[in-house]
PDB file of C-alpha atoms in Angstrom:
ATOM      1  CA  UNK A   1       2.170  17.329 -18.159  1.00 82.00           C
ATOM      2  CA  UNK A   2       1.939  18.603 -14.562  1.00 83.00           C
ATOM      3  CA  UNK A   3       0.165  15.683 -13.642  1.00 85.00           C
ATOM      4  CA  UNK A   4       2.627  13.316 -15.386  1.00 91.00           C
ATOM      5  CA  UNK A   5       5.306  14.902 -13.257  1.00 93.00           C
ATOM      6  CA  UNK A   6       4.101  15.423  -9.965  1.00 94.00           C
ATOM      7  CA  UNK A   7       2.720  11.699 -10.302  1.00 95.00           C
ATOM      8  CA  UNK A   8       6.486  10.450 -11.058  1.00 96.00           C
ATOM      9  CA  UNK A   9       7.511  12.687  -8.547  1.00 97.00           C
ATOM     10  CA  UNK A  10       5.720  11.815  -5.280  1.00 97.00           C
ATOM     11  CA  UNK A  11       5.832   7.568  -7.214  1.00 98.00           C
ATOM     12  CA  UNK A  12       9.441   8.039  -6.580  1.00 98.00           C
ATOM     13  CA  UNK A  13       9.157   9.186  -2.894  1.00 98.00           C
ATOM     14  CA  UNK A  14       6.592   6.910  -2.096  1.00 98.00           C
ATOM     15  CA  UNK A  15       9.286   3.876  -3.534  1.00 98.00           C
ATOM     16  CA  UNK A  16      12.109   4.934  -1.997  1.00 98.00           C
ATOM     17  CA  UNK A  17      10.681   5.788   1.325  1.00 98.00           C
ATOM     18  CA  UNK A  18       9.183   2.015   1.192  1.00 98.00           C
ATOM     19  CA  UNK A  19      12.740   0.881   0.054  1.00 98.00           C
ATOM     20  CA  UNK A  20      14.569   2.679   3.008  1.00 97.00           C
ATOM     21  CA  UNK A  21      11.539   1.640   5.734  1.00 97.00           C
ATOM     22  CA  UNK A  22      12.044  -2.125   4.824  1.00 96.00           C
ATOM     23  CA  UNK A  23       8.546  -2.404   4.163  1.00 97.00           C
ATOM     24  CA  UNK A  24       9.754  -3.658   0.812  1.00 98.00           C
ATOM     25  CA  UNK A  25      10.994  -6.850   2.483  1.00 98.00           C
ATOM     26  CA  UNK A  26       8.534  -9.558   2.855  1.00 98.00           C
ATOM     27  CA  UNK A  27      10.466 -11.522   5.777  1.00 97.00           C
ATOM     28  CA  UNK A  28      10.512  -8.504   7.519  1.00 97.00           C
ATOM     29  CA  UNK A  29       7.142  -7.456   7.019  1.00 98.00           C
ATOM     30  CA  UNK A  30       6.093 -11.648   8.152  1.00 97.00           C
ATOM     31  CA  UNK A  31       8.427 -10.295  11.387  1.00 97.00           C
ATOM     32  CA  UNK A  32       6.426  -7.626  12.318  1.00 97.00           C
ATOM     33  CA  UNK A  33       3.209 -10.424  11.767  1.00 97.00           C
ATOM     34  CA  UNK A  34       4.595 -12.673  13.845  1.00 96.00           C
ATOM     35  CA  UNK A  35       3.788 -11.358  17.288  1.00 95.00           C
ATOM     36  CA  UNK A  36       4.253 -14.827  18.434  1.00 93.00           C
ATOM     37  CA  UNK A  37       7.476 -15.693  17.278  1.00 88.00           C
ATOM     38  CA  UNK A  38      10.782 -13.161  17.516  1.00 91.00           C
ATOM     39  CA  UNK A  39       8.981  -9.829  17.061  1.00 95.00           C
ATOM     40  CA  UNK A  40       9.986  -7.487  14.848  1.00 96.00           C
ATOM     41  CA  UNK A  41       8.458  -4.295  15.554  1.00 95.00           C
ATOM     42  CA  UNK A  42       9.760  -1.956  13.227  1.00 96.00           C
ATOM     43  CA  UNK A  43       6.576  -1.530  10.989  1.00 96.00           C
ATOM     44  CA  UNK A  44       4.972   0.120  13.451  1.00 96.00           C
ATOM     45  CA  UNK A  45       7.450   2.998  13.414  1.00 97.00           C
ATOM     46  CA  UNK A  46       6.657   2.735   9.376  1.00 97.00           C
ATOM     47  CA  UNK A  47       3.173   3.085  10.004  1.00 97.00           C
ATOM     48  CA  UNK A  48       3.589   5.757  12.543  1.00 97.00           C
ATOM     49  CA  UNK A  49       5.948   7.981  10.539  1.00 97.00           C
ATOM     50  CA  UNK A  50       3.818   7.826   7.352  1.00 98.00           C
ATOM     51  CA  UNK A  51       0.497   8.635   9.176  1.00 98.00           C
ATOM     52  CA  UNK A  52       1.615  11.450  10.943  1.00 98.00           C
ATOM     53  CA  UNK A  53       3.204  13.405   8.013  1.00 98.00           C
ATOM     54  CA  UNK A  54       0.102  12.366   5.831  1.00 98.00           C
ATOM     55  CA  UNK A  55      -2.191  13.935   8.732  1.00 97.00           C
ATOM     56  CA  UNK A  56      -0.473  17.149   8.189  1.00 97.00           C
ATOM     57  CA  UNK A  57      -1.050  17.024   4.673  1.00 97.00           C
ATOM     58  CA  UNK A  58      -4.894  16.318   5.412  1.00 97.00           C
ATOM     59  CA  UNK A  59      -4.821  19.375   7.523  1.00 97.00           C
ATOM     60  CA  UNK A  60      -3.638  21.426   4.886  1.00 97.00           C
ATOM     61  CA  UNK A  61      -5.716  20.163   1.963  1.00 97.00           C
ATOM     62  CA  UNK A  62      -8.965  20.160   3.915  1.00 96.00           C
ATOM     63  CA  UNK A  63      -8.335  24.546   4.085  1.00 96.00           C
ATOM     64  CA  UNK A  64      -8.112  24.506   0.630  1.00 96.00           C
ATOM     65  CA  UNK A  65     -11.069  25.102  -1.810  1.00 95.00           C
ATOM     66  CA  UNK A  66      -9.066  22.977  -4.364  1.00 96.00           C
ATOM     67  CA  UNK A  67      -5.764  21.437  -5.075  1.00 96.00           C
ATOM     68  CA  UNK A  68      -2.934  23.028  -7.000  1.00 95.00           C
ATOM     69  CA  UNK A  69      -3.054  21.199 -10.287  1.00 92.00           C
ATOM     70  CA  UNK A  70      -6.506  19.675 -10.258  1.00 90.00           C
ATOM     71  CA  UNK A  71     -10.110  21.284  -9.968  1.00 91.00           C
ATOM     72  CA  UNK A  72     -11.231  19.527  -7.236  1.00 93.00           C
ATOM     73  CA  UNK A  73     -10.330  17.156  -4.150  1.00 95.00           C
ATOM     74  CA  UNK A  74     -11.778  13.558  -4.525  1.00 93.00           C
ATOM     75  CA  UNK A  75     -12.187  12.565  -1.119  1.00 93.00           C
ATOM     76  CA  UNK A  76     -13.909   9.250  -0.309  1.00 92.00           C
ATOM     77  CA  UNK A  77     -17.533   9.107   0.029  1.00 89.00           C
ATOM     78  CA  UNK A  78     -18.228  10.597   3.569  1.00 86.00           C
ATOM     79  CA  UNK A  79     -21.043   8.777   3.808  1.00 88.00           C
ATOM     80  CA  UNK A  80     -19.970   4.825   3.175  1.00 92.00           C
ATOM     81  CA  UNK A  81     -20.761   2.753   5.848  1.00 94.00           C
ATOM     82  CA  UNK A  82     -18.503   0.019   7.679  1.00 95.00           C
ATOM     83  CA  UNK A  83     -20.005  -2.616   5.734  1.00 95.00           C
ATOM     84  CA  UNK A  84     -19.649  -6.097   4.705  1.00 96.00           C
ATOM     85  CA  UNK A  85     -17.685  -5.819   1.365  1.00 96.00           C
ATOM     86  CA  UNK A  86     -15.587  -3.552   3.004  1.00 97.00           C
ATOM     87  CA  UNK A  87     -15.068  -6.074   6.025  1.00 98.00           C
ATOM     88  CA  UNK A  88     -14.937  -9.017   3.860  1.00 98.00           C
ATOM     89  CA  UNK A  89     -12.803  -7.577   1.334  1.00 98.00           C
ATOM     90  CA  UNK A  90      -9.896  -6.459   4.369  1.00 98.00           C
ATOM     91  CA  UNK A  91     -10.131  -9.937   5.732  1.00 98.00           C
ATOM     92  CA  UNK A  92      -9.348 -11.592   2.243  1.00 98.00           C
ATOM     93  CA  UNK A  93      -6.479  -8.783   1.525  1.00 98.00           C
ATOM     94  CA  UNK A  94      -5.070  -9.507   5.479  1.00 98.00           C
ATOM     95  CA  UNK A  95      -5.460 -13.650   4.443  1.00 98.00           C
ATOM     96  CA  UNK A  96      -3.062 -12.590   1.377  1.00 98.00           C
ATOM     97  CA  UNK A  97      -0.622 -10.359   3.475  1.00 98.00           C
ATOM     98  CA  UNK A  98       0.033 -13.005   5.897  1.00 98.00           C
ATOM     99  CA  UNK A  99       0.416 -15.559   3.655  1.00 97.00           C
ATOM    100  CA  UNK A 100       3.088 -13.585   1.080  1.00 98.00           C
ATOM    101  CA  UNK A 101       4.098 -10.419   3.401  1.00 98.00           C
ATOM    102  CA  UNK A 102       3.538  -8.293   0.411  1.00 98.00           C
ATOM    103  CA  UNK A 103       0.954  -5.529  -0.349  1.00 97.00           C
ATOM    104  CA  UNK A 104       0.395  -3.500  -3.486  1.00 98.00           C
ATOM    105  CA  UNK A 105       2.994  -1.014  -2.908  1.00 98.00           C
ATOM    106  CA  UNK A 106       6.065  -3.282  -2.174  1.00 98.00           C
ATOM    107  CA  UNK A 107       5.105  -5.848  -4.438  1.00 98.00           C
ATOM    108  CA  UNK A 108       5.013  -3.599  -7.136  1.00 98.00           C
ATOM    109  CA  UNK A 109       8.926  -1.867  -6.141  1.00 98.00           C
ATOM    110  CA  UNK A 110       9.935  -4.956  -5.288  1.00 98.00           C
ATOM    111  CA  UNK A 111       9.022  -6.433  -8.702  1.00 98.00           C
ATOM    112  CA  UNK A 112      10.831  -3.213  -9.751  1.00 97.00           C
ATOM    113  CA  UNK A 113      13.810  -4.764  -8.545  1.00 97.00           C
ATOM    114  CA  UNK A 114      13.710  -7.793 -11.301  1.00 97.00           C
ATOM    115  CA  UNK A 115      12.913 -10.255  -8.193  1.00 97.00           C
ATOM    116  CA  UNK A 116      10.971 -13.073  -9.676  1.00 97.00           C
ATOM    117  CA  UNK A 117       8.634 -14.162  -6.672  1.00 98.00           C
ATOM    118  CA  UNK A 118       7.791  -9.854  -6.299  1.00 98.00           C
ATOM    119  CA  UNK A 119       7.256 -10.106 -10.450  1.00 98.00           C
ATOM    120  CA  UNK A 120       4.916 -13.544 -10.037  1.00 98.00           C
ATOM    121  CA  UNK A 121       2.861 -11.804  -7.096  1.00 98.00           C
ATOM    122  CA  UNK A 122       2.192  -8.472  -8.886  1.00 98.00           C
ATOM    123  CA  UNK A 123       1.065 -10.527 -11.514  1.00 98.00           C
ATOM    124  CA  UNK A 124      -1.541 -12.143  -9.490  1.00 98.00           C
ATOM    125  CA  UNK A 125      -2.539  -9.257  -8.070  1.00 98.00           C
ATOM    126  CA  UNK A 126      -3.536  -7.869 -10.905  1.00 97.00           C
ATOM    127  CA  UNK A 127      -5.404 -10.976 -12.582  1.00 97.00           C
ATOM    128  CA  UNK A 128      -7.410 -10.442  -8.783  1.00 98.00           C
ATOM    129  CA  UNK A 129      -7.947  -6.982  -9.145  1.00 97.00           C
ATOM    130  CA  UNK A 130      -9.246  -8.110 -12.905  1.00 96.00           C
ATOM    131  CA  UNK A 131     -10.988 -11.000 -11.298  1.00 96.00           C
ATOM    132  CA  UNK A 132     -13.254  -8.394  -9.290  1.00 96.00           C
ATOM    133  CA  UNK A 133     -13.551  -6.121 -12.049  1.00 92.00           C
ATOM    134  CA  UNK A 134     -15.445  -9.033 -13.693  1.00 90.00           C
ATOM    135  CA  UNK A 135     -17.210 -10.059 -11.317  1.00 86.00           C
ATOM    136  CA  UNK A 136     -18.512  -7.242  -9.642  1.00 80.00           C
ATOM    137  CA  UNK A 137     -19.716  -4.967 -12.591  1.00 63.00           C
TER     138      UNK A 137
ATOM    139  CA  UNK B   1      17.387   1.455  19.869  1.00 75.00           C
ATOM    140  CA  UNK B   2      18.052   4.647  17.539  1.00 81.00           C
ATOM    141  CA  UNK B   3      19.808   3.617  14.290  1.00 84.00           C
ATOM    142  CA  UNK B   4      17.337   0.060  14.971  1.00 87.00           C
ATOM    143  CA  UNK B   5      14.002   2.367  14.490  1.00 93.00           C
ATOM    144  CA  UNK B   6      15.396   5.907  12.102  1.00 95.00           C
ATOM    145  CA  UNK B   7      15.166   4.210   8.726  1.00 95.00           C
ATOM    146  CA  UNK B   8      11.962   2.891   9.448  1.00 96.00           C
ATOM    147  CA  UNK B   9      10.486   6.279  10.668  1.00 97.00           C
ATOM    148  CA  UNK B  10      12.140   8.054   8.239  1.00 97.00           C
ATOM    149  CA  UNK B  11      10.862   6.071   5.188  1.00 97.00           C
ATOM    150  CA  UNK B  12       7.452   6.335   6.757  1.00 98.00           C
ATOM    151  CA  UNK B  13       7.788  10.121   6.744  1.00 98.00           C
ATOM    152  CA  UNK B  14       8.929   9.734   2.776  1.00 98.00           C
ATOM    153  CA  UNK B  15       5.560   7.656   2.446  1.00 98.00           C
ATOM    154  CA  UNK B  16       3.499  10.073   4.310  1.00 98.00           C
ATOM    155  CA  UNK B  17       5.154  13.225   2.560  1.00 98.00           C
ATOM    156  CA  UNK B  18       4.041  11.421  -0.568  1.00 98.00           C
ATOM    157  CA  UNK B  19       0.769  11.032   0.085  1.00 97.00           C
ATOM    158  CA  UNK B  20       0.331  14.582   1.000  1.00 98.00           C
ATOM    159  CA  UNK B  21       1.968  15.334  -2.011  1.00 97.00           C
ATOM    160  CA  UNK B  22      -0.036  13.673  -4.409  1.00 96.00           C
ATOM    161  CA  UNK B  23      -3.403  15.088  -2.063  1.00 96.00           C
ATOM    162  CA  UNK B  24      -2.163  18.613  -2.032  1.00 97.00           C
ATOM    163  CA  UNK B  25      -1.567  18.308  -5.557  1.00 95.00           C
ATOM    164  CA  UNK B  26      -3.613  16.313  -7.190  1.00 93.00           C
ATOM    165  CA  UNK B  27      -6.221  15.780  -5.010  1.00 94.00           C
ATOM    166  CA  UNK B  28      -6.410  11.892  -4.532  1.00 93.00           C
ATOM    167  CA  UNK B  29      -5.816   9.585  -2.160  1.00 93.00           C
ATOM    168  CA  UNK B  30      -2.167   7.607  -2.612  1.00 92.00           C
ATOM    169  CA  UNK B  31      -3.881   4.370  -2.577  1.00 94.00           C
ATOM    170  CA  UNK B  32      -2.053   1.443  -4.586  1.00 96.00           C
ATOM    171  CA  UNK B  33      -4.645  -0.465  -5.336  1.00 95.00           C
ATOM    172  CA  UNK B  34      -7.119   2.363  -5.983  1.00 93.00           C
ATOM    173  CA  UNK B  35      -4.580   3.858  -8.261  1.00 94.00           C
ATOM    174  CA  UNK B  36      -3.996   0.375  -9.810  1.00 94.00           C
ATOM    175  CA  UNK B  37      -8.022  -0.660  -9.863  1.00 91.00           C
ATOM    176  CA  UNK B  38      -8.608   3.292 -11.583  1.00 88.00           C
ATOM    177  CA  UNK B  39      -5.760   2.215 -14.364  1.00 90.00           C
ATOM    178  CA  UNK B  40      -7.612  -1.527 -15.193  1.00 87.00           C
ATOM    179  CA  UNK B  41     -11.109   0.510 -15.498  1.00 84.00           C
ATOM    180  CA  UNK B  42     -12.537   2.067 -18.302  1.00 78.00           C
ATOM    181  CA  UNK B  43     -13.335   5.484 -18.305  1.00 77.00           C
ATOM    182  CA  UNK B  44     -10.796   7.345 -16.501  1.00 77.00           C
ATOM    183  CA  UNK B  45     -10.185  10.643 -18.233  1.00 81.00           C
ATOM    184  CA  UNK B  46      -6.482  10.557 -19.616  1.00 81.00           C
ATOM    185  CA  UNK B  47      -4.783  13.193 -17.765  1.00 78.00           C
ATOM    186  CA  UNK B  48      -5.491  11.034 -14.898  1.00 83.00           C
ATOM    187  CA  UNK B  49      -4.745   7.995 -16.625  1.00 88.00           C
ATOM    188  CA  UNK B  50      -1.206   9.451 -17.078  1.00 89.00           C
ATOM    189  CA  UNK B  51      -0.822  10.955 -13.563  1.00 88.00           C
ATOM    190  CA  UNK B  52      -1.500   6.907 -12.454  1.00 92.00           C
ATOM    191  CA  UNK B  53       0.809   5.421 -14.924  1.00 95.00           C
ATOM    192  CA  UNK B  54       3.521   8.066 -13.858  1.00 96.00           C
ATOM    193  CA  UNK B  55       2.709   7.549 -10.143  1.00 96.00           C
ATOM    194  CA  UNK B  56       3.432   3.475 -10.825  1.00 97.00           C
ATOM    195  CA  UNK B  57       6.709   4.555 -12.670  1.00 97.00           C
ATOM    196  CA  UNK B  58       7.985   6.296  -9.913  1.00 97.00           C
ATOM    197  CA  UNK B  59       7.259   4.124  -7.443  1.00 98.00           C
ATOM    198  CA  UNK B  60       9.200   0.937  -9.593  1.00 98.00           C
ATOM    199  CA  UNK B  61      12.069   3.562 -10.002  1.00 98.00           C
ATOM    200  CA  UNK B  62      12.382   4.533  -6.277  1.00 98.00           C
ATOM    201  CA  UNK B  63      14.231   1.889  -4.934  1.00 98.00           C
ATOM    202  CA  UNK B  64      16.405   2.666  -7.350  1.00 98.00           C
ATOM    203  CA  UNK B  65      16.773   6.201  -6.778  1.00 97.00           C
ATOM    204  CA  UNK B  66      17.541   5.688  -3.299  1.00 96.00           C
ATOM    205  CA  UNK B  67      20.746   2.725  -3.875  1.00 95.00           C
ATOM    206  CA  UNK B  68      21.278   6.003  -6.597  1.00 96.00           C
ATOM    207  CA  UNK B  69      21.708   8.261  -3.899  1.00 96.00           C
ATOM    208  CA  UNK B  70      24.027   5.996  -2.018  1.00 95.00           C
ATOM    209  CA  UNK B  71      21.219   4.884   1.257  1.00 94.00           C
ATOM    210  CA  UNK B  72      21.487   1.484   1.991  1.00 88.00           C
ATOM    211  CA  UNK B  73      18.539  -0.820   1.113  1.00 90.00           C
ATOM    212  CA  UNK B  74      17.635  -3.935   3.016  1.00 93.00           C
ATOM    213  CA  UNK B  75      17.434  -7.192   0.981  1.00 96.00           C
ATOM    214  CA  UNK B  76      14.341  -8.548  -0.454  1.00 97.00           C
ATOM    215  CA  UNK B  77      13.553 -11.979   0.872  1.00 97.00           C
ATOM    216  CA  UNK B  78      11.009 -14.013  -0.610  1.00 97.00           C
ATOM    217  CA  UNK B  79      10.599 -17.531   1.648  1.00 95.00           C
ATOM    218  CA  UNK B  80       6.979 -18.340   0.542  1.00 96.00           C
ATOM    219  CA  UNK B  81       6.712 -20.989  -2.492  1.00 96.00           C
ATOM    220  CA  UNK B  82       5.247 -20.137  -5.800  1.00 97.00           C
ATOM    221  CA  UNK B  83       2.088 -21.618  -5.592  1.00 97.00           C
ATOM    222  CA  UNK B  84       1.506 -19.649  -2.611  1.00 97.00           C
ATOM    223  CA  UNK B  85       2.619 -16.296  -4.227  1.00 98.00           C
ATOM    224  CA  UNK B  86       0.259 -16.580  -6.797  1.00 98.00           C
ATOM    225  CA  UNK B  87      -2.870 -17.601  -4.189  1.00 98.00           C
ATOM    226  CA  UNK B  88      -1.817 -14.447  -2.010  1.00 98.00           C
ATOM    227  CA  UNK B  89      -0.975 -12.607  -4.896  1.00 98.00           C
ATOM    228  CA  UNK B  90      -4.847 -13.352  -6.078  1.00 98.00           C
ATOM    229  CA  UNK B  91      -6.348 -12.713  -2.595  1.00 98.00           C
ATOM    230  CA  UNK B  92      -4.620  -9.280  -2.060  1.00 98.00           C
ATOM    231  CA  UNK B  93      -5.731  -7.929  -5.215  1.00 98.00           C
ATOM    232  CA  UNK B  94      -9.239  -8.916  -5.334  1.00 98.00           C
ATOM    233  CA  UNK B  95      -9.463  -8.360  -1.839  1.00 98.00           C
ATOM    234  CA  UNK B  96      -7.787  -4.460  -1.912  1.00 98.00           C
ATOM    235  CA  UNK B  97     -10.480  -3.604  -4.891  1.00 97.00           C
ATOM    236  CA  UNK B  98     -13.554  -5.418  -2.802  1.00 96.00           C
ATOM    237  CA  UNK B  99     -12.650  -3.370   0.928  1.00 96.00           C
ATOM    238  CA  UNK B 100     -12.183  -0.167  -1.283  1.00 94.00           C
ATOM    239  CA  UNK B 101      -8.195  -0.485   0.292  1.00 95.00           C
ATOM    240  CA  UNK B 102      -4.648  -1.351   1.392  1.00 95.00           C
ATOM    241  CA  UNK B 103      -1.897  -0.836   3.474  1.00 96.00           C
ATOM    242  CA  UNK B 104      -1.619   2.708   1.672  1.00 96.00           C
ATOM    243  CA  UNK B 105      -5.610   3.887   0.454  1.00 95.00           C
ATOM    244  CA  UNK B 106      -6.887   2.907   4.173  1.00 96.00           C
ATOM    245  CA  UNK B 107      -3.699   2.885   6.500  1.00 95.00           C
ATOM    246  CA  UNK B 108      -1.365   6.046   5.477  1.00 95.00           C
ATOM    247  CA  UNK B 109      -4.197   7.900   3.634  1.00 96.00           C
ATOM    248  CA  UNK B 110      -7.754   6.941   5.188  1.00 95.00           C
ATOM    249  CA  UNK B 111      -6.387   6.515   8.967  1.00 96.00           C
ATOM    250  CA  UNK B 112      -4.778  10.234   8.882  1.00 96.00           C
ATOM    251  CA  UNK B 113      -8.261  11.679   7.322  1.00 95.00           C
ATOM    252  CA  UNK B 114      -9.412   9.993  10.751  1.00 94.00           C
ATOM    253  CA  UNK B 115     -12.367   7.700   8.943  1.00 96.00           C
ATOM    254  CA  UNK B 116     -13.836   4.879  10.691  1.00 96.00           C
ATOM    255  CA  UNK B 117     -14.505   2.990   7.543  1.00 97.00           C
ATOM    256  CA  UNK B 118     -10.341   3.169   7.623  1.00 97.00           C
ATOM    257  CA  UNK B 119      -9.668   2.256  11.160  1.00 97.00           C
ATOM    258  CA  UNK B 120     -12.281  -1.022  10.702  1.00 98.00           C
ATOM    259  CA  UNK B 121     -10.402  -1.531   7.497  1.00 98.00           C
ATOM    260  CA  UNK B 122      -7.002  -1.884   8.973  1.00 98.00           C
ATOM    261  CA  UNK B 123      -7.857  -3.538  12.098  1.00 98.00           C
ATOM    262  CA  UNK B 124      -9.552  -6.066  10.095  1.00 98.00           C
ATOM    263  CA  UNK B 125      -6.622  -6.488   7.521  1.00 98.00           C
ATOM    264  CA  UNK B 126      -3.843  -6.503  10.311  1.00 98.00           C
ATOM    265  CA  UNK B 127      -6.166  -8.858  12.424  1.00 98.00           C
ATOM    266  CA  UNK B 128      -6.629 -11.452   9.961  1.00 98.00           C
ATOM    267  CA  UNK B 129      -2.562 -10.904   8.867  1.00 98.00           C
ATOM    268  CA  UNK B 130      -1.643 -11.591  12.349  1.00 98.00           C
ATOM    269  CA  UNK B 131      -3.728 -14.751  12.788  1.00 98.00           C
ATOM    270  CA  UNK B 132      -2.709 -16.189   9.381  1.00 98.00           C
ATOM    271  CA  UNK B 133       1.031 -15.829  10.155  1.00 97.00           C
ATOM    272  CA  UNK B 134       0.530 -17.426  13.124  1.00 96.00           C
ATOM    273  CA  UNK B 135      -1.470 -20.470  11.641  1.00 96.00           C
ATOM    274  CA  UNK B 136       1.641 -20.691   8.321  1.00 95.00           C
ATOM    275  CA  UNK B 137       3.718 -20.044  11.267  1.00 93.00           C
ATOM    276  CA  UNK B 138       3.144 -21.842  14.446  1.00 92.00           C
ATOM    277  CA  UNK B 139       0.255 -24.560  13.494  1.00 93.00           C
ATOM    278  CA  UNK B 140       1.579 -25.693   9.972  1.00 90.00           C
ATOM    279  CA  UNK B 141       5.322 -25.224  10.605  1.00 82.00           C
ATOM    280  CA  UNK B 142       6.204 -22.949   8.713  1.00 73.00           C
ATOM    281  CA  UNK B 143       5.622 -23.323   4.444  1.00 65.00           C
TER     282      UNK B 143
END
């Protein structure tokens, strides 16, 4: 039940922060791409903001023994290499991002919205996430 | 210069605060595709299976919760043609769940834990985006 709620909770916050960034705005997020037509460079502000408040969670999580509704911290394997399928796998999401201007998270609020072309990309998305489900295991 | 750059910080905060949220909490990484991929797999125990499907709830309902709250909301404009959503739409997915990442998992999460697998990640993403807008942009004329 805890889990249920915090999930909804910090969903929320997650959709409306993307909402009130912009990032939820393809032709804005293609604007920030486009370094070679009439920049837009408010992403990077996006970017900044949300790294540096997720740092300081980082710092507090990593002087805890465990989190406060779960047993146990599942941070990535430390020990993953910069590999190929990791390289290959960026280049192929970056390919999709500059073709659409949508990634997971604003596709998905966007579709939220009832917006056809956000409802018709998540759908994709996930018949590629299925794709590599399939092929990969 | 101010009022240009504030909603854009300050939704990036709201991003960040939820990621440290759901890491403080729950201990996981906010990533949208990870939390998407875990939902599509087998085998995830249920509580977390719940804690993902509520995550995905919230994050459909906070757009709304913000117009709710009376903050203005920029439009959503979609130029690219079907076809194309669907091939991107494709690529992003299979493409998040192969490099382990997005925008979220590797930029907001893995860049603040400071792991190089991250920063290659999203240089690599953000390269490629860049060069690709460019081409639809600049070398086809647009789509």
């Amino acid at each position: 039940m805890r889990a249920v709620f915090s999930g909804l909770l910090a969903g929320l916050i997650f959709g409306a922060g993307l909402a009130l960034s912009g990032m939820i705005d393809p032709a804005r997020v293609l604007g920030f791409l486009d370094i070679a037509g009439h920049w837009d460079p408010r992403l990077a502000f996006v970017l900044a903001g949300a790294v540096i408040v997720s740092f300081g969670g980082v710092r507090l999580a990593r002087r805890r023994a465990a989190p406060l509704l779960a047993a146990q911290f599942q941070w990535p394997d430390a020990a993953a290499r910069i590999d190929r399928r990791l390289l290959a796998g960026a280049a192929l999401f970056g390919l999709g991002w500059g073709i659409a201007g949508f990634c997971p998270g604003p596709a998905i609020a966007a579709a939220g919205q009832g917006i056809g072309g956000a409802i018709l990309f998540t759908l994709a998305m996930l018949v590629g996430m299925a794709l590599y489900q399939r092929f990969e295991s | 210069m101010i009022a240009y750059v504030l909603p854009a910080l300050a939704g990036g905060a709201l991003i960040g605060a939820s990621a440290a949220m759901f890491l403080l909490l729950q201990g996981r990484i906010a990533g949208i595709s990870g939390i998407l991929g875990s939902l599509l797999r087998a085998g995830a125990s249920p509580a977390r299976r719940f804690g993902d499907a509520a995550f995905l709830l919230g994050l459909l309902g906070g757009p709304w919760l913000l117009v709710a709250l009376g903050v203005a909301m920029p439009p959503i404009r979609i130029a690219t043609p079907w076809p194309l959503l669907i091939l991107a739409g494709l690529l992003v997915g299979y493409g998040t769940r192969l490099g382990s990442g997005c925008t979220s998992g590797h930029g907001v999460c893995g860049m603040a834990r400071l792991a190089p697998r991250s920063f290659a990640a999203v240089a690599t993403f953000m390269a490629v985006a860049i060069a690709t807008t460019f081409v639809v942009r600049h070398v086809l004329g647009g789509l």
